[in-house]
CSV table of C-alpha atoms in Angstrom, one decimal:
chain,number,residue,atom,x,y,z
Y,1,MET,CA,57.8,183.2,164.9
Y,2,SER,CA,57.8,179.6,165.9
Y,3,ASP,CA,56.7,176.8,163.5
Y,4,SER,CA,53.4,175.2,164.1
Y,5,PRO,CA,53.0,171.5,164.0
Y,6,LEU,CA,51.0,171.8,160.8
Y,7,SER,CA,53.8,173.6,159.0
Y,8,ARG,CA,56.3,171.0,160.1
Y,9,ARG,CA,54.1,168.2,158.7
Y,10,ALA,CA,53.7,170.1,155.5
Y,11,ARG,CA,57.4,170.4,155.0
Y,12,ARG,CA,58.0,166.7,155.8
Y,13,ASN,CA,55.4,165.7,153.2
Y,14,ALA,CA,57.0,167.9,150.6
Y,15,ASP,CA,60.6,166.7,151.2
Y,16,PRO,CA,60.4,163.1,149.8
Y,17,GLN,CA,60.0,164.4,146.2
Y,18,PRO,CA,63.7,164.9,145.6
Y,19,ALA,CA,64.4,161.5,147.0
Y,20,ALA,CA,61.9,160.1,144.5
Y,21,GLU,CA,63.6,162.1,141.9
Y,22,ASP,CA,66.9,160.7,143.0
Y,23,ALA,CA,65.5,157.3,143.0
Y,24,ALA,CA,64.1,157.8,139.6
Y,25,ALA,CA,67.4,159.1,138.5
Y,26,THR,CA,69.2,156.2,140.0
Y,27,GLY,CA,66.7,153.8,138.4
Y,28,SER,CA,67.2,155.5,135.1
Y,29,ASP,CA,71.0,155.2,135.4
Y,30,THR,CA,70.6,151.6,136.3
Y,31,THR,CA,68.3,151.0,133.4
Y,32,SER,CA,70.7,152.8,131.1
Y,33,SER,CA,73.6,150.9,132.5
Y,34,THR,CA,71.8,147.6,132.1
Y,35,SER,CA,70.8,148.6,128.6
Y,36,ASP,CA,74.3,149.6,127.8
Y,37,THR,CA,75.6,146.3,129.2
Y,38,ARG,CA,73.1,144.4,127.1
Y,39,ASP,CA,73.9,146.5,124.1
Y,40,GLY,CA,77.7,145.9,124.6
Y,41,ALA,CA,77.1,142.2,125.1
Y,42,THR,CA,75.0,142.1,122.0
Y,43,SER,CA,77.5,144.1,120.1
Y,44,ALA,CA,80.3,141.8,121.3
Y,45,VAL,CA,78.4,138.7,120.3
Y,46,SER,CA,77.5,140.3,117.0
Y,47,GLY,CA,81.1,141.2,116.5
Y,48,ASP,CA,82.3,137.7,117.2
Y,49,ALA,CA,79.7,136.3,114.9
Y,50,THR,CA,80.7,138.7,112.2
Y,51,SER,CA,84.4,137.9,112.7
Y,52,ALA,CA,83.7,134.2,112.6
Y,53,ARG,CA,81.6,134.6,109.4
Y,54,SER,CA,84.4,136.7,107.9
Y,55,SER,CA,87.0,134.1,108.8
Y,56,ARG,CA,84.9,131.4,107.3
Y,57,ASP,CA,84.4,133.4,104.2
Y,58,ASP,CA,88.1,134.1,103.9
Y,59,GLY,CA,88.9,130.4,104.4
Y,60,ALA,CA,86.4,129.5,101.8
Y,61,THR,CA,87.9,132.1,99.4
Y,62,ALA,CA,91.4,130.8,100.1
Y,63,ALA,CA,90.3,127.2,99.6
Y,64,THR,CA,88.7,128.2,96.3
Y,65,ALA,CA,91.8,130.0,95.2
Y,66,SER,CA,93.9,127.0,96.2
Y,67,GLY,CA,91.6,124.7,94.3
Y,68,ASP,CA,91.9,127.0,91.2
Y,69,GLU,CA,95.7,126.9,91.4
Y,70,LYS,CA,95.6,123.1,91.6
Y,71,ARG,CA,93.3,122.9,88.6
Y,72,GLU,CA,95.7,125.3,86.8
Y,73,ARG,CA,98.8,123.2,87.6
Y,74,LYS,CA,97.7,120.1,85.6
Y,75,PRO,CA,100.1,117.2,85.6
Y,76,ARG,CA,102.3,116.8,82.5
Y,77,SER,CA,100.8,114.6,79.8
Y,78,THR,CA,102.1,111.1,79.2
Y,79,ALA,CA,103.0,112.1,75.6
Y,80,ARG,CA,105.1,115.0,76.8
Y,81,THR,CA,106.9,112.8,79.3
Y,82,TRP,CA,107.8,110.3,76.6
Y,83,LEU,CA,108.8,113.1,74.3
Y,84,ASP,CA,111.3,114.4,76.9
Y,85,ARG,CA,112.7,110.9,77.4
Y,86,LEU,CA,113.1,110.4,73.7
Y,87,ILE,CA,114.9,113.7,73.4
Y,88,LEU,CA,117.3,112.6,76.2
Y,89,VAL,CA,118.0,109.3,74.5
Y,90,VAL,CA,118.7,111.0,71.2
Y,91,ALA,CA,121.0,113.5,72.9
Y,92,VAL,CA,123.0,110.8,74.7
Y,93,TRP,CA,123.2,108.7,71.5
Y,94,ALA,CA,124.4,111.8,69.5
Y,95,ILE,CA,127.2,112.4,72.0
Y,96,TRP,CA,128.2,108.7,72.0
Y,97,ALA,CA,128.2,108.6,68.2
Y,98,PHE,CA,130.4,111.7,68.1
Y,99,ILE,CA,132.9,110.3,70.6
Y,100,THR,CA,133.1,106.9,69.0
Y,101,THR,CA,133.5,108.4,65.5
Y,102,PHE,CA,136.1,111.0,66.1
Y,103,VAL,CA,137.6,110.6,69.6
Y,104,VAL,CA,137.8,107.1,71.1
Y,105,GLN,CA,136.2,103.7,70.7
Y,106,PRO,CA,136.3,100.6,72.9
Y,107,PHE,CA,137.0,97.1,71.6
Y,108,ARG,CA,137.1,93.7,73.1
Y,109,ILE,CA,140.2,91.4,72.6
Y,110,PRO,CA,138.8,88.1,71.1
Y,111,SER,CA,142.0,86.0,70.8
Y,112,GLY,CA,145.4,85.4,72.3
Y,113,SER,CA,147.4,86.7,69.3
Y,114,MET,CA,148.6,89.7,71.4
Y,115,GLU,CA,149.4,87.9,74.6
Y,116,ASN,CA,150.7,88.7,77.1
Y,117,THR,CA,150.4,92.3,76.2
Y,118,LEU,CA,146.6,92.0,75.7
Y,119,ARG,CA,144.7,89.1,77.0
Y,120,VAL,CA,141.4,87.5,75.8
Y,121,GLY,CA,138.5,89.5,77.2
Y,122,ASP,CA,140.4,92.7,77.8
Y,123,ARG,CA,138.6,95.9,76.8
Y,124,ILE,CA,140.8,98.4,75.2
Y,125,VAL,CA,140.2,102.0,74.1
Y,126,VAL,CA,141.8,103.3,70.9
Y,127,ALA,CA,142.5,106.9,70.0
Y,128,LYS,CA,140.6,107.5,66.7
Y,129,TRP,CA,142.2,110.9,66.1
Y,130,ALA,CA,145.7,109.4,66.0
Y,131,PRO,CA,145.7,108.0,62.4
Y,132,ARG,CA,144.0,111.1,61.1
Y,133,PHE,CA,146.3,113.7,62.6
Y,134,THR,CA,149.6,111.9,63.5
Y,135,ASP,CA,151.8,109.4,61.7
Y,136,VAL,CA,151.5,105.8,62.6
Y,137,LYS,CA,154.8,104.7,64.1
Y,138,ARG,CA,156.7,101.5,64.5
Y,139,GLY,CA,155.9,99.9,67.8
Y,140,ASP,CA,152.3,101.2,67.9
Y,141,VAL,CA,149.5,98.9,68.9
Y,142,ILE,CA,146.6,99.5,66.4
Y,143,VAL,CA,143.1,98.3,65.7
Y,144,PHE,CA,142.2,98.0,62.0
Y,145,LYS,CA,139.5,96.8,59.8
Y,146,ASP,CA,139.9,93.4,58.2
Y,147,PRO,CA,141.8,94.2,55.0
Y,148,GLY,CA,140.6,91.1,53.3
Y,149,ASP,CA,139.4,87.8,54.8
Y,150,TRP,CA,141.9,87.8,57.7
Y,151,THR,CA,139.2,86.7,60.0
Y,152,ASP,CA,136.3,84.2,59.7
Y,153,PRO,CA,133.0,85.8,58.7
Y,154,VAL,CA,130.8,86.8,61.5
Y,155,PRO,CA,127.8,84.4,61.6
Y,156,SER,CA,124.7,86.2,60.6
Y,157,GLY,CA,122.6,84.3,63.0
Y,158,ASN,CA,118.8,84.5,62.8
Y,159,VAL,CA,116.8,87.5,61.8
Y,160,ILE,CA,116.5,88.9,65.4
Y,161,THR,CA,120.2,88.6,66.3
Y,162,GLY,CA,121.2,89.9,62.8
Y,163,GLY,CA,118.9,92.9,63.2
Y,164,ILE,CA,120.2,93.7,66.7
Y,165,ARG,CA,123.8,93.5,65.4
Y,166,LYS,CA,123.0,95.8,62.5
Y,167,ILE,CA,121.2,98.3,64.8
Y,168,ALA,CA,124.2,98.3,67.2
Y,169,GLU,CA,126.5,99.0,64.3
Y,170,VAL,CA,124.4,101.8,62.8
Y,171,THR,CA,124.0,103.4,66.3
Y,172,HIS,CA,127.8,103.1,67.0
Y,173,LEU,CA,127.1,100.8,70.0
Y,174,SER,CA,129.3,98.2,68.2
Y,175,ALA,CA,132.0,98.6,65.6
Y,176,SER,CA,130.9,97.6,62.1
Y,177,GLY,CA,132.6,94.7,60.4
Y,178,SER,CA,135.6,92.7,61.7
Y,179,HIS,CA,138.5,94.3,63.4
Y,180,LEU,CA,141.9,93.1,64.4
Y,181,VAL,CA,144.6,94.3,66.8
Y,182,LYS,CA,148.3,93.9,66.1
Y,183,ARG,CA,151.6,95.8,66.5
Y,184,VAL,CA,153.2,97.9,63.7
Y,185,VAL,CA,156.7,96.7,63.0
Y,186,GLY,CA,157.2,98.4,59.6
Y,187,VAL,CA,155.8,101.5,57.9
Y,188,GLY,CA,155.8,102.6,54.2
Y,189,GLY,CA,159.2,102.0,52.6
Y,190,ASP,CA,160.7,99.8,55.4
Y,191,LYS,CA,162.4,96.6,54.6
Y,192,VAL,CA,161.3,94.0,57.2
Y,193,SER,CA,163.0,90.6,57.4
Y,194,CYS,CA,163.9,87.7,59.5
Y,195,GLU,CA,166.3,84.8,58.9
Y,196,GLY,CA,164.1,82.2,60.7
Y,197,PRO,CA,163.8,80.6,64.1
Y,198,GLY,CA,166.2,81.9,66.8
Y,199,GLN,CA,166.9,85.1,64.8
Y,200,LYS,CA,165.8,88.6,65.6
Y,201,LEU,CA,163.5,90.6,63.4
Y,202,THR,CA,165.3,93.3,61.4
Y,203,VAL,CA,164.0,96.6,60.1
Y,204,ASN,CA,166.1,98.5,57.6
Y,205,GLY,CA,169.0,96.3,58.6
Y,206,VAL,CA,168.7,96.9,62.4
Y,207,ALA,CA,168.0,94.0,64.6
Y,208,ILE,CA,165.1,94.7,67.0
Y,209,THR,CA,165.0,93.7,70.7
Y,210,GLU,CA,161.3,93.2,71.4
Y,211,PRO,CA,160.5,93.2,75.1
Y,212,TYR,CA,156.8,92.9,74.4
Y,213,LEU,CA,156.9,89.4,73.0
Y,214,LYS,CA,155.3,86.7,74.9
Y,215,SER,CA,157.8,84.8,77.0
Y,216,GLY,CA,159.3,81.8,75.2
Y,217,VAL,CA,158.1,82.9,71.8
Y,218,GLN,CA,160.5,83.3,68.8
Y,219,PRO,CA,160.4,86.6,66.9
Y,220,CYS,CA,159.6,84.6,63.7
Y,221,GLN,CA,159.2,80.9,62.7
Y,222,ASP,CA,159.9,81.3,59.0
Y,223,LYS,CA,162.4,83.2,56.9
Y,224,PHE,CA,161.0,86.2,55.0
Y,225,SER,CA,162.0,89.5,53.6
Y,226,ILE,CA,159.5,92.2,52.3
Y,227,THR,CA,159.3,95.9,51.6
Y,228,VAL,CA,156.3,97.7,53.0
Y,229,PRO,CA,154.4,99.5,50.2
Y,230,LYS,CA,153.7,103.3,50.6
Y,231,ASP,CA,150.7,104.2,52.8
Y,232,LYS,CA,150.7,100.8,54.3
Y,233,VAL,CA,152.0,99.2,57.5
Y,234,TRP,CA,153.4,95.7,58.3
Y,235,VAL,CA,151.8,94.2,61.5
Y,236,MET,CA,152.6,91.3,63.7
Y,237,GLY,CA,151.2,89.9,66.9
Y,238,ASP,CA,153.1,89.8,70.2
Y,239,ASN,CA,152.4,86.1,70.5
Y,240,ARG,CA,154.1,85.3,67.2
Y,241,SER,CA,153.5,81.5,67.3
Y,242,ASN,CA,149.7,82.1,67.5
Y,243,SER,CA,149.1,85.2,65.3
Y,244,ALA,CA,147.8,85.1,61.8
Y,245,ASP,CA,149.3,88.5,60.9
Y,246,SER,CA,150.9,90.1,57.8
Y,247,ARG,CA,153.2,87.1,57.3
Y,248,TYR,CA,150.3,84.7,56.8
Y,249,HIS,CA,148.4,86.8,54.3
Y,250,ASP,CA,151.3,87.9,52.1
Y,251,ASP,CA,152.7,86.6,48.8
Y,252,GLY,CA,156.3,87.3,49.7
Y,253,THR,CA,156.4,90.9,48.4
Y,254,GLY,CA,154.7,92.8,51.2
Y,255,ARG,CA,151.9,93.9,48.9
Y,256,LEU,CA,149.1,91.6,50.2
Y,257,GLY,CA,150.1,91.3,53.8
Y,258,SER,CA,150.5,95.0,54.5
Y,259,VAL,CA,147.5,96.9,56.0
Y,260,PRO,CA,146.4,100.2,54.3
Y,261,VAL,CA,146.8,103.2,56.6
Y,262,GLY,CA,143.2,104.1,55.7
Y,263,ASP,CA,141.9,100.9,57.4
Y,264,ILE,CA,143.4,101.8,60.7
Y,265,THR,CA,140.6,102.6,63.2
Y,266,GLY,CA,142.8,103.9,66.0
Y,267,ARG,CA,146.0,103.6,68.1
Y,268,GLY,CA,145.9,101.8,71.5
Y,269,LEU,CA,145.2,104.3,74.2
Y,270,ALA,CA,144.5,102.2,77.3
Y,271,VAL,CA,143.3,98.9,78.7
Y,272,VAL,CA,140.2,99.8,80.7
Y,273,TRP,CA,138.9,96.4,81.8
Y,274,PRO,CA,139.2,94.2,83.8
Y,275,ILE,CA,140.4,96.3,86.7
Y,276,GLY,CA,143.4,94.0,87.3
Y,277,ASN,CA,144.7,94.6,83.7
Y,278,ILE,CA,144.2,98.4,83.5
Y,279,ALA,CA,147.2,99.9,81.8
Y,280,GLY,CA,148.4,102.2,79.1
Y,281,GLY,CA,148.2,101.5,75.4
Y,282,HIS,CA,151.3,99.3,75.4
Y,283,ASN,CA,152.9,101.2,72.5
Y,284,ASP,CA,156.6,100.7,72.4
Y,285,GLU,CA,158.3,103.1,69.9
Y,286,ASP,CA,161.5,102.9,71.9
Y,287,ALA,CA,162.2,99.4,70.6
Y,288,PHE,CA,162.6,100.9,67.1
Y,289,SER,CA,164.4,104.1,68.1
Y,290,LYS,CA,167.6,103.0,66.3
Y,291,VAL,CA,165.9,102.1,63.0
Y,292,PRO,CA,166.9,104.6,60.3
Y,293,ALA,CA,164.3,106.1,57.9
Y,294,ALA,CA,163.5,104.0,54.9
Y,295,LYS,CA,165.5,104.8,51.8
């Protein structure tokens, strides 16, 4: 049977429905896509905002923690700083006091009595252990305390300078009392003598050649002969014509002019200043090597 015109129109009117449904479906997908896109964008924006807030919060937390640490690390107090400095000063002083009491001590040469071995202004260091643990020998250069008015009294000065000097002595920054430096030419029991100008010094009968004497100086100007008491030493300067040594403080017996071994501060170790004069202790035991022991 052939289709009538009416039937064909009816079918054409009925066909557009799926297209509408497709259109609706397409529109729904588009709407859904648009909605998804908006939701994604919103989500992305929301995520970025959340991330930014989180970063700011973390930064604020870190800054707060850092501030707390800074508050915890307070600077050291002024009192503690000064206490540390005081401890350092005391420690340095204690070390210095120990060294100058038992090991070595510096001295300044004040006069020309030991020229040309030691010159005015030279700084020498003496070994303080030497008199305690070894015998003092002939030819040694020694520093000793004034055994009795050998030197002029040190001016006391005013209250300030006197106080400073006393503090320096107590703290071992300066030697206490007056000290002298001479050369040992005789020890306990030795007979030391000289026949006068132009003659050599003799010890226990042996004439001594003294290479350390200042050029042009006589070994002695006056005749003398003494015996050194036990536990004492007889001392003379290398510049014999300008040295108020044992000879000038004796009564002709050796008793008053000899220096007690207990008054010896130390044996010459080295000249340390000025640089041009740096040298050893200038001890010369070899000059007395042929001298026999005292009888």
